[in-house]
Amino acid sequence: MTEKVDHPDHYGGKENVYEAIKVIEAWDLGFHLGNVVKYVSRAGKKTKNTNEDLRKAKWYLERYLLLEEE
């Protein structure tokens, strides 16, 4: 059975040094930019809907930029 909570394959898996959570924490990206990395890194892996994941990444990036401008 594929792990769905702790180190799921669509985020890189436990043995992958580039697993999304490891990169997000190592680079101290925070919520918005962390979600950008998360959705880009899993695009097309959790589901076949790559565009949906990329639209989510875009939304978080645009939100981050909007908040930075305020």
PDB file of N, CA and C in Angstrom:
ATOM      1  N   MET A   1       0.844  -1.196   0.000  1.00  0.00           N
ATOM      2  CA  MET A   1       0.000   0.000   0.000  1.00  0.00           C
ATOM      3  C   MET A   1       0.878   1.245   0.000  1.00  0.00           C
ATOM      4  N   THR A   2       0.512   2.213  -0.802  1.00  0.00           N
ATOM      5  CA  THR A   2       1.243   3.468  -0.874  1.00  0.00           C
ATOM      6  C   THR A   2       0.908   4.336   0.336  1.00  0.00           C
ATOM      7  N   GLU A   3       1.904   4.941   0.920  1.00  0.00           N
ATOM      8  CA  GLU A   3       1.700   5.837   2.063  1.00  0.00           C
ATOM      9  C   GLU A   3       0.950   7.078   1.594  1.00  0.00           C
ATOM     10  N   LYS A   4      -0.113   7.447   2.308  1.00  0.00           N
ATOM     11  CA  LYS A   4      -0.923   8.596   1.921  1.00  0.00           C
ATOM     12  C   LYS A   4      -0.762   9.793   2.842  1.00  0.00           C
ATOM     13  N   VAL A   5      -0.166   9.605   4.014  1.00  0.00           N
ATOM     14  CA  VAL A   5      -0.054  10.693   4.975  1.00  0.00           C
ATOM     15  C   VAL A   5       1.397  11.072   5.235  1.00  0.00           C
ATOM     16  N   ASP A   6       2.206  10.132   5.626  1.00  0.00           N
ATOM     17  CA  ASP A   6       3.587  10.385   6.012  1.00  0.00           C
ATOM     18  C   ASP A   6       4.516  10.042   4.843  1.00  0.00           C
ATOM     19  N   HIS A   7       5.051  11.048   4.175  1.00  0.00           N
ATOM     20  CA  HIS A   7       5.964  10.893   3.038  1.00  0.00           C
ATOM     21  C   HIS A   7       5.315  10.237   1.814  1.00  0.00           C
ATOM     22  N   PRO A   8       4.186  10.755   1.339  1.00  0.00           N
ATOM     23  CA  PRO A   8       3.559  10.137   0.169  1.00  0.00           C
ATOM     24  C   PRO A   8       4.431  10.269  -1.089  1.00  0.00           C
ATOM     25  N   ASP A   9       4.268   9.323  -1.983  1.00  0.00           N
ATOM     26  CA  ASP A   9       5.071   9.296  -3.205  1.00  0.00           C
ATOM     27  C   ASP A   9       4.901  10.547  -4.058  1.00  0.00           C
ATOM     28  N   HIS A  10       3.690  11.111  -4.104  1.00  0.00           N
ATOM     29  CA  HIS A  10       3.465  12.272  -4.965  1.00  0.00           C
ATOM     30  C   HIS A  10       4.171  13.535  -4.448  1.00  0.00           C
ATOM     31  N   TYR A  11       4.749  13.478  -3.251  1.00  0.00           N
ATOM     32  CA  TYR A  11       5.576  14.583  -2.747  1.00  0.00           C
ATOM     33  C   TYR A  11       7.050  14.217  -2.689  1.00  0.00           C
ATOM     34  N   GLY A  12       7.398  13.067  -3.225  1.00  0.00           N
ATOM     35  CA  GLY A  12       8.802  12.686  -3.301  1.00  0.00           C
ATOM     36  C   GLY A  12       9.157  11.432  -2.523  1.00  0.00           C
ATOM     37  N   GLY A  13       8.417  11.139  -1.464  1.00  0.00           N
ATOM     38  CA  GLY A  13       8.694   9.946  -0.672  1.00  0.00           C
ATOM     39  C   GLY A  13       9.788  10.162   0.363  1.00  0.00           C
ATOM     40  N   LYS A  14       9.780   9.318   1.375  1.00  0.00           N
ATOM     41  CA  LYS A  14      10.665   9.452   2.544  1.00  0.00           C
ATOM     42  C   LYS A  14      12.146   9.443   2.182  1.00  0.00           C
ATOM     43  N   GLU A  15      12.543   8.610   1.253  1.00  0.00           N
ATOM     44  CA  GLU A  15      13.962   8.463   0.918  1.00  0.00           C
ATOM     45  C   GLU A  15      14.477   9.566  -0.015  1.00  0.00           C
ATOM     46  N   ASN A  16      13.599  10.358  -0.580  1.00  0.00           N
ATOM     47  CA  ASN A  16      13.983  11.400  -1.533  1.00  0.00           C
ATOM     48  C   ASN A  16      14.447  12.647  -0.776  1.00  0.00           C
ATOM     49  N   VAL A  17      15.685  13.059  -0.995  1.00  0.00           N
ATOM     50  CA  VAL A  17      16.197  14.259  -0.304  1.00  0.00           C
ATOM     51  C   VAL A  17      15.486  15.519  -0.774  1.00  0.00           C
ATOM     52  N   TYR A  18      14.787  15.439  -1.901  1.00  0.00           N
ATOM     53  CA  TYR A  18      14.042  16.584  -2.430  1.00  0.00           C
ATOM     54  C   TYR A  18      12.540  16.461  -2.195  1.00  0.00           C
ATOM     55  N   GLU A  19      12.154  15.656  -1.229  1.00  0.00           N
ATOM     56  CA  GLU A  19      10.739  15.565  -0.866  1.00  0.00           C
ATOM     57  C   GLU A  19      10.244  16.973  -0.549  1.00  0.00           C
ATOM     58  N   ALA A  20       9.056  17.294  -1.003  1.00  0.00           N
ATOM     59  CA  ALA A  20       8.541  18.662  -0.908  1.00  0.00           C
ATOM     60  C   ALA A  20       8.687  19.260   0.494  1.00  0.00           C
ATOM     61  N   ILE A  21       8.280  18.556   1.530  1.00  0.00           N
ATOM     62  CA  ILE A  21       8.334  19.116   2.883  1.00  0.00           C
ATOM     63  C   ILE A  21       9.765  19.397   3.314  1.00  0.00           C
ATOM     64  N   LYS A  22      10.702  18.561   2.900  1.00  0.00           N
ATOM     65  CA  LYS A  22      12.103  18.776   3.260  1.00  0.00           C
ATOM     66  C   LYS A  22      12.644  20.045   2.612  1.00  0.00           C
ATOM     67  N   VAL A  23      12.309  20.265   1.363  1.00  0.00           N
ATOM     68  CA  VAL A  23      12.748  21.475   0.648  1.00  0.00           C
ATOM     69  C   VAL A  23      12.104  22.713   1.260  1.00  0.00           C
ATOM     70  N   ILE A  24      10.812  22.652   1.512  1.00  0.00           N
ATOM     71  CA  ILE A  24      10.085  23.788   2.087  1.00  0.00           C
ATOM     72  C   ILE A  24      10.679  24.180   3.430  1.00  0.00           C
ATOM     73  N   GLU A  25      10.961  23.199   4.280  1.00  0.00           N
ATOM     74  CA  GLU A  25      11.535  23.491   5.592  1.00  0.00           C
ATOM     75  C   GLU A  25      12.988  23.950   5.489  1.00  0.00           C
ATOM     76  N   ALA A  26      13.776  23.319   4.640  1.00  0.00           N
ATOM     77  CA  ALA A  26      15.190  23.695   4.504  1.00  0.00           C
ATOM     78  C   ALA A  26      15.341  25.117   3.989  1.00  0.00           C
ATOM     79  N   TRP A  27      14.454  25.516   3.103  1.00  0.00           N
ATOM     80  CA  TRP A  27      14.528  26.857   2.525  1.00  0.00           C
ATOM     81  C   TRP A  27      13.682  27.866   3.295  1.00  0.00           C
ATOM     82  N   ASP A  28      13.012  27.434   4.364  1.00  0.00           N
ATOM     83  CA  ASP A  28      12.191  28.309   5.204  1.00  0.00           C
ATOM     84  C   ASP A  28      11.213  29.124   4.363  1.00  0.00           C
ATOM     85  N   LEU A  29      10.430  28.434   3.529  1.00  0.00           N
ATOM     86  CA  LEU A  29       9.575  29.119   2.564  1.00  0.00           C
ATOM     87  C   LEU A  29       8.272  29.655   3.132  1.00  0.00           C
ATOM     88  N   GLY A  30       7.822  29.150   4.238  1.00  0.00           N
ATOM     89  CA  GLY A  30       6.558  29.616   4.785  1.00  0.00           C
ATOM     90  C   GLY A  30       5.371  29.055   4.011  1.00  0.00           C
ATOM     91  N   PHE A  31       4.182  29.523   4.382  1.00  0.00           N
ATOM     92  CA  PHE A  31       2.941  28.938   3.876  1.00  0.00           C
ATOM     93  C   PHE A  31       2.750  29.117   2.376  1.00  0.00           C
ATOM     94  N   HIS A  32       2.743  30.352   1.898  1.00  0.00           N
ATOM     95  CA  HIS A  32       2.419  30.613   0.495  1.00  0.00           C
ATOM     96  C   HIS A  32       3.459  30.026  -0.458  1.00  0.00           C
ATOM     97  N   LEU A  33       4.716  30.348  -0.263  1.00  0.00           N
ATOM     98  CA  LEU A  33       5.755  29.840  -1.157  1.00  0.00           C
ATOM     99  C   LEU A  33       5.942  28.334  -0.989  1.00  0.00           C
ATOM    100  N   GLY A  34       5.713  27.842   0.213  1.00  0.00           N
ATOM    101  CA  GLY A  34       5.761  26.403   0.425  1.00  0.00           C
ATOM    102  C   GLY A  34       4.709  25.680  -0.406  1.00  0.00           C
ATOM    103  N   ASN A  35       3.524  26.262  -0.477  1.00  0.00           N
ATOM    104  CA  ASN A  35       2.473  25.659  -1.295  1.00  0.00           C
ATOM    105  C   ASN A  35       2.803  25.742  -2.782  1.00  0.00           C
ATOM    106  N   VAL A  36       3.467  26.793  -3.202  1.00  0.00           N
ATOM    107  CA  VAL A  36       3.903  26.882  -4.601  1.00  0.00           C
ATOM    108  C   VAL A  36       4.816  25.700  -4.914  1.00  0.00           C
ATOM    109  N   VAL A  37       5.809  25.481  -4.072  1.00  0.00           N
ATOM    110  CA  VAL A  37       6.743  24.365  -4.277  1.00  0.00           C
ATOM    111  C   VAL A  37       6.004  23.028  -4.225  1.00  0.00           C
ATOM    112  N   LYS A  38       5.105  22.897  -3.270  1.00  0.00           N
ATOM    113  CA  LYS A  38       4.348  21.651  -3.114  1.00  0.00           C
ATOM    114  C   LYS A  38       3.557  21.329  -4.376  1.00  0.00           C
ATOM    115  N   TYR A  39       2.798  22.293  -4.882  1.00  0.00           N
ATOM    116  CA  TYR A  39       1.954  22.018  -6.042  1.00  0.00           C
ATOM    117  C   TYR A  39       2.765  21.845  -7.323  1.00  0.00           C
ATOM    118  N   VAL A  40       3.848  22.565  -7.478  1.00  0.00           N
ATOM    119  CA  VAL A  40       4.694  22.375  -8.658  1.00  0.00           C
ATOM    120  C   VAL A  40       5.351  21.005  -8.605  1.00  0.00           C
ATOM    121  N   SER A  41       5.842  20.624  -7.439  1.00  0.00           N
ATOM    122  CA  SER A  41       6.560  19.352  -7.336  1.00  0.00           C
ATOM    123  C   SER A  41       5.657  18.136  -7.515  1.00  0.00           C
ATOM    124  N   ARG A  42       4.380  18.263  -7.210  1.00  0.00           N
ATOM    125  CA  ARG A  42       3.483  17.110  -7.344  1.00  0.00           C
ATOM    126  C   ARG A  42       2.665  17.150  -8.628  1.00  0.00           C
ATOM    127  N   ALA A  43       2.811  18.183  -9.440  1.00  0.00           N
ATOM    128  CA  ALA A  43       2.007  18.330 -10.655  1.00  0.00           C
ATOM    129  C   ALA A  43       2.075  17.065 -11.504  1.00  0.00           C
ATOM    130  N   GLY A  44       0.908  16.493 -11.748  1.00  0.00           N
ATOM    131  CA  GLY A  44       0.805  15.295 -12.557  1.00  0.00           C
ATOM    132  C   GLY A  44       1.136  13.997 -11.849  1.00  0.00           C
ATOM    133  N   LYS A  45       1.467  14.061 -10.571  1.00  0.00           N
ATOM    134  CA  LYS A  45       1.837  12.845  -9.843  1.00  0.00           C
ATOM    135  C   LYS A  45       0.722  12.325  -8.943  1.00  0.00           C
ATOM    136  N   LYS A  46       0.023  13.215  -8.250  1.00  0.00           N
ATOM    137  CA  LYS A  46      -1.067  12.760  -7.378  1.00  0.00           C
ATOM    138  C   LYS A  46      -2.280  12.392  -8.234  1.00  0.00           C
ATOM    139  N   THR A  47      -2.562  13.249  -9.178  1.00  0.00           N
ATOM    140  CA  THR A  47      -3.605  12.968 -10.173  1.00  0.00           C
ATOM    141  C   THR A  47      -3.014  13.290 -11.539  1.00  0.00           C
ATOM    142  N   LYS A  48      -3.724  12.958 -12.565  1.00  0.00           N
ATOM    143  CA  LYS A  48      -3.248  13.249 -13.922  1.00  0.00           C
ATOM    144  C   LYS A  48      -3.539  14.690 -14.324  1.00  0.00           C
ATOM    145  N   ASN A  49      -4.195  15.449 -13.449  1.00  0.00           N
ATOM    146  CA  ASN A  49      -4.577  16.820 -13.762  1.00  0.00           C
ATOM    147  C   ASN A  49      -3.437  17.789 -13.414  1.00  0.00           C
ATOM    148  N   THR A  50      -2.417  17.802 -14.249  1.00  0.00           N
ATOM    149  CA  THR A  50      -1.256  18.663 -14.038  1.00  0.00           C
ATOM    150  C   THR A  50      -1.658  20.130 -13.994  1.00  0.00           C
ATOM    151  N   ASN A  51      -2.538  20.535 -14.889  1.00  0.00           N
ATOM    152  CA  ASN A  51      -2.929  21.943 -14.951  1.00  0.00           C
ATOM    153  C   ASN A  51      -3.572  22.432 -13.667  1.00  0.00           C
ATOM    154  N   GLU A  52      -4.343  21.585 -13.010  1.00  0.00           N
ATOM    155  CA  GLU A  52      -4.977  21.990 -11.756  1.00  0.00           C
ATOM    156  C   GLU A  52      -3.918  22.286 -10.693  1.00  0.00           C
ATOM    157  N   ASP A  53      -2.933  21.425 -10.572  1.00  0.00           N
ATOM    158  CA  ASP A  53      -1.870  21.669  -9.603  1.00  0.00           C
ATOM    159  C   ASP A  53      -1.097  22.939  -9.941  1.00  0.00           C
ATOM    160  N   LEU A  54      -0.827  23.173 -11.203  1.00  0.00           N
ATOM    161  CA  LEU A  54      -0.100  24.381 -11.597  1.00  0.00           C
ATOM    162  C   LEU A  54      -0.936  25.634 -11.386  1.00  0.00           C
ATOM    163  N   ARG A  55      -2.244  25.551 -11.592  1.00  0.00           N
ATOM    164  CA  ARG A  55      -3.123  26.697 -11.289  1.00  0.00           C
ATOM    165  C   ARG A  55      -3.128  26.993  -9.791  1.00  0.00           C
ATOM    166  N   LYS A  56      -3.106  25.944  -8.969  1.00  0.00           N
ATOM    167  CA  LYS A  56      -3.037  26.148  -7.521  1.00  0.00           C
ATOM    168  C   LYS A  56      -1.723  26.820  -7.141  1.00  0.00           C
ATOM    169  N   ALA A  57      -0.616  26.380  -7.735  1.00  0.00           N
ATOM    170  CA  ALA A  57       0.683  26.999  -7.470  1.00  0.00           C
ATOM    171  C   ALA A  57       0.655  28.468  -7.870  1.00  0.00           C
ATOM    172  N   LYS A  58       0.080  28.748  -9.013  1.00  0.00           N
ATOM    173  CA  LYS A  58      -0.032  30.139  -9.500  1.00  0.00           C
ATOM    174  C   LYS A  58      -0.859  30.977  -8.529  1.00  0.00           C
ATOM    175  N   TRP A  59      -1.957  30.414  -8.026  1.00  0.00           N
ATOM    176  CA  TRP A  59      -2.815  31.142  -7.102  1.00  0.00           C
ATOM    177  C   TRP A  59      -2.041  31.534  -5.844  1.00  0.00           C
ATOM    178  N   TYR A  60      -1.282  30.579  -5.281  1.00  0.00           N
ATOM    179  CA  TYR A  60      -0.506  30.874  -4.073  1.00  0.00           C
ATOM    180  C   TYR A  60       0.598  31.887  -4.352  1.00  0.00           C
ATOM    181  N   LEU A  61       1.224  31.813  -5.506  1.00  0.00           N
ATOM    182  CA  LEU A  61       2.261  32.783  -5.852  1.00  0.00           C
ATOM    183  C   LEU A  61       1.674  34.175  -6.029  1.00  0.00           C
ATOM    184  N   GLU A  62       0.550  34.266  -6.712  1.00  0.00           N
ATOM    185  CA  GLU A  62      -0.107  35.565  -6.885  1.00  0.00           C
ATOM    186  C   GLU A  62      -0.558  36.135  -5.542  1.00  0.00           C
ATOM    187  N   ARG A  63      -1.055  35.285  -4.685  1.00  0.00           N
ATOM    188  CA  ARG A  63      -1.484  35.723  -3.343  1.00  0.00           C
ATOM    189  C   ARG A  63      -0.280  36.245  -2.550  1.00  0.00           C
ATOM    190  N   TYR A  64       0.830  35.530  -2.623  1.00  0.00           N
ATOM    191  CA  TYR A  64       2.054  35.955  -1.942  1.00  0.00           C
ATOM    192  C   TYR A  64       2.485  37.325  -2.452  1.00  0.00           C
ATOM    193  N   LEU A  65       2.520  37.494  -3.769  1.00  0.00           N
ATOM    194  CA  LEU A  65       2.946  38.769  -4.346  1.00  0.00           C
ATOM    195  C   LEU A  65       2.013  39.905  -3.942  1.00  0.00           C
ATOM    196  N   LEU A  66       0.718  39.626  -3.922  1.00  0.00           N
ATOM    197  CA  LEU A  66      -0.264  40.635  -3.505  1.00  0.00           C
ATOM    198  C   LEU A  66      -0.002  41.068  -2.068  1.00  0.00           C
ATOM    199  N   LEU A  67       0.218  40.107  -1.179  1.00  0.00           N
ATOM    200  CA  LEU A  67       0.464  40.441   0.224  1.00  0.00           C
ATOM    201  C   LEU A  67       1.790  41.184   0.409  1.00  0.00           C
ATOM    202  N   GLU A  68       2.789  40.858  -0.403  1.00  0.00           N
ATOM    203  CA  GLU A  68       4.075  41.557  -0.337  1.00  0.00           C
ATOM    204  C   GLU A  68       3.969  43.003  -0.790  1.00  0.00           C
ATOM    205  N   GLU A  69       3.058  43.283  -1.698  1.00  0.00           N
ATOM    206  CA  GLU A  69       2.873  44.646  -2.211  1.00  0.00           C
ATOM    207  C   GLU A  69       2.147  45.536  -1.224  1.00  0.00           C
ATOM    208  N   GLU A  70       1.393  44.936  -0.318  1.00  0.00           N
ATOM    209  CA  GLU A  70       0.608  45.738   0.643  1.00  0.00           C
ATOM    210  C   GLU A  70       1.477  46.359   1.712  1.00  0.00           C
TER     211      GLU A  70
END
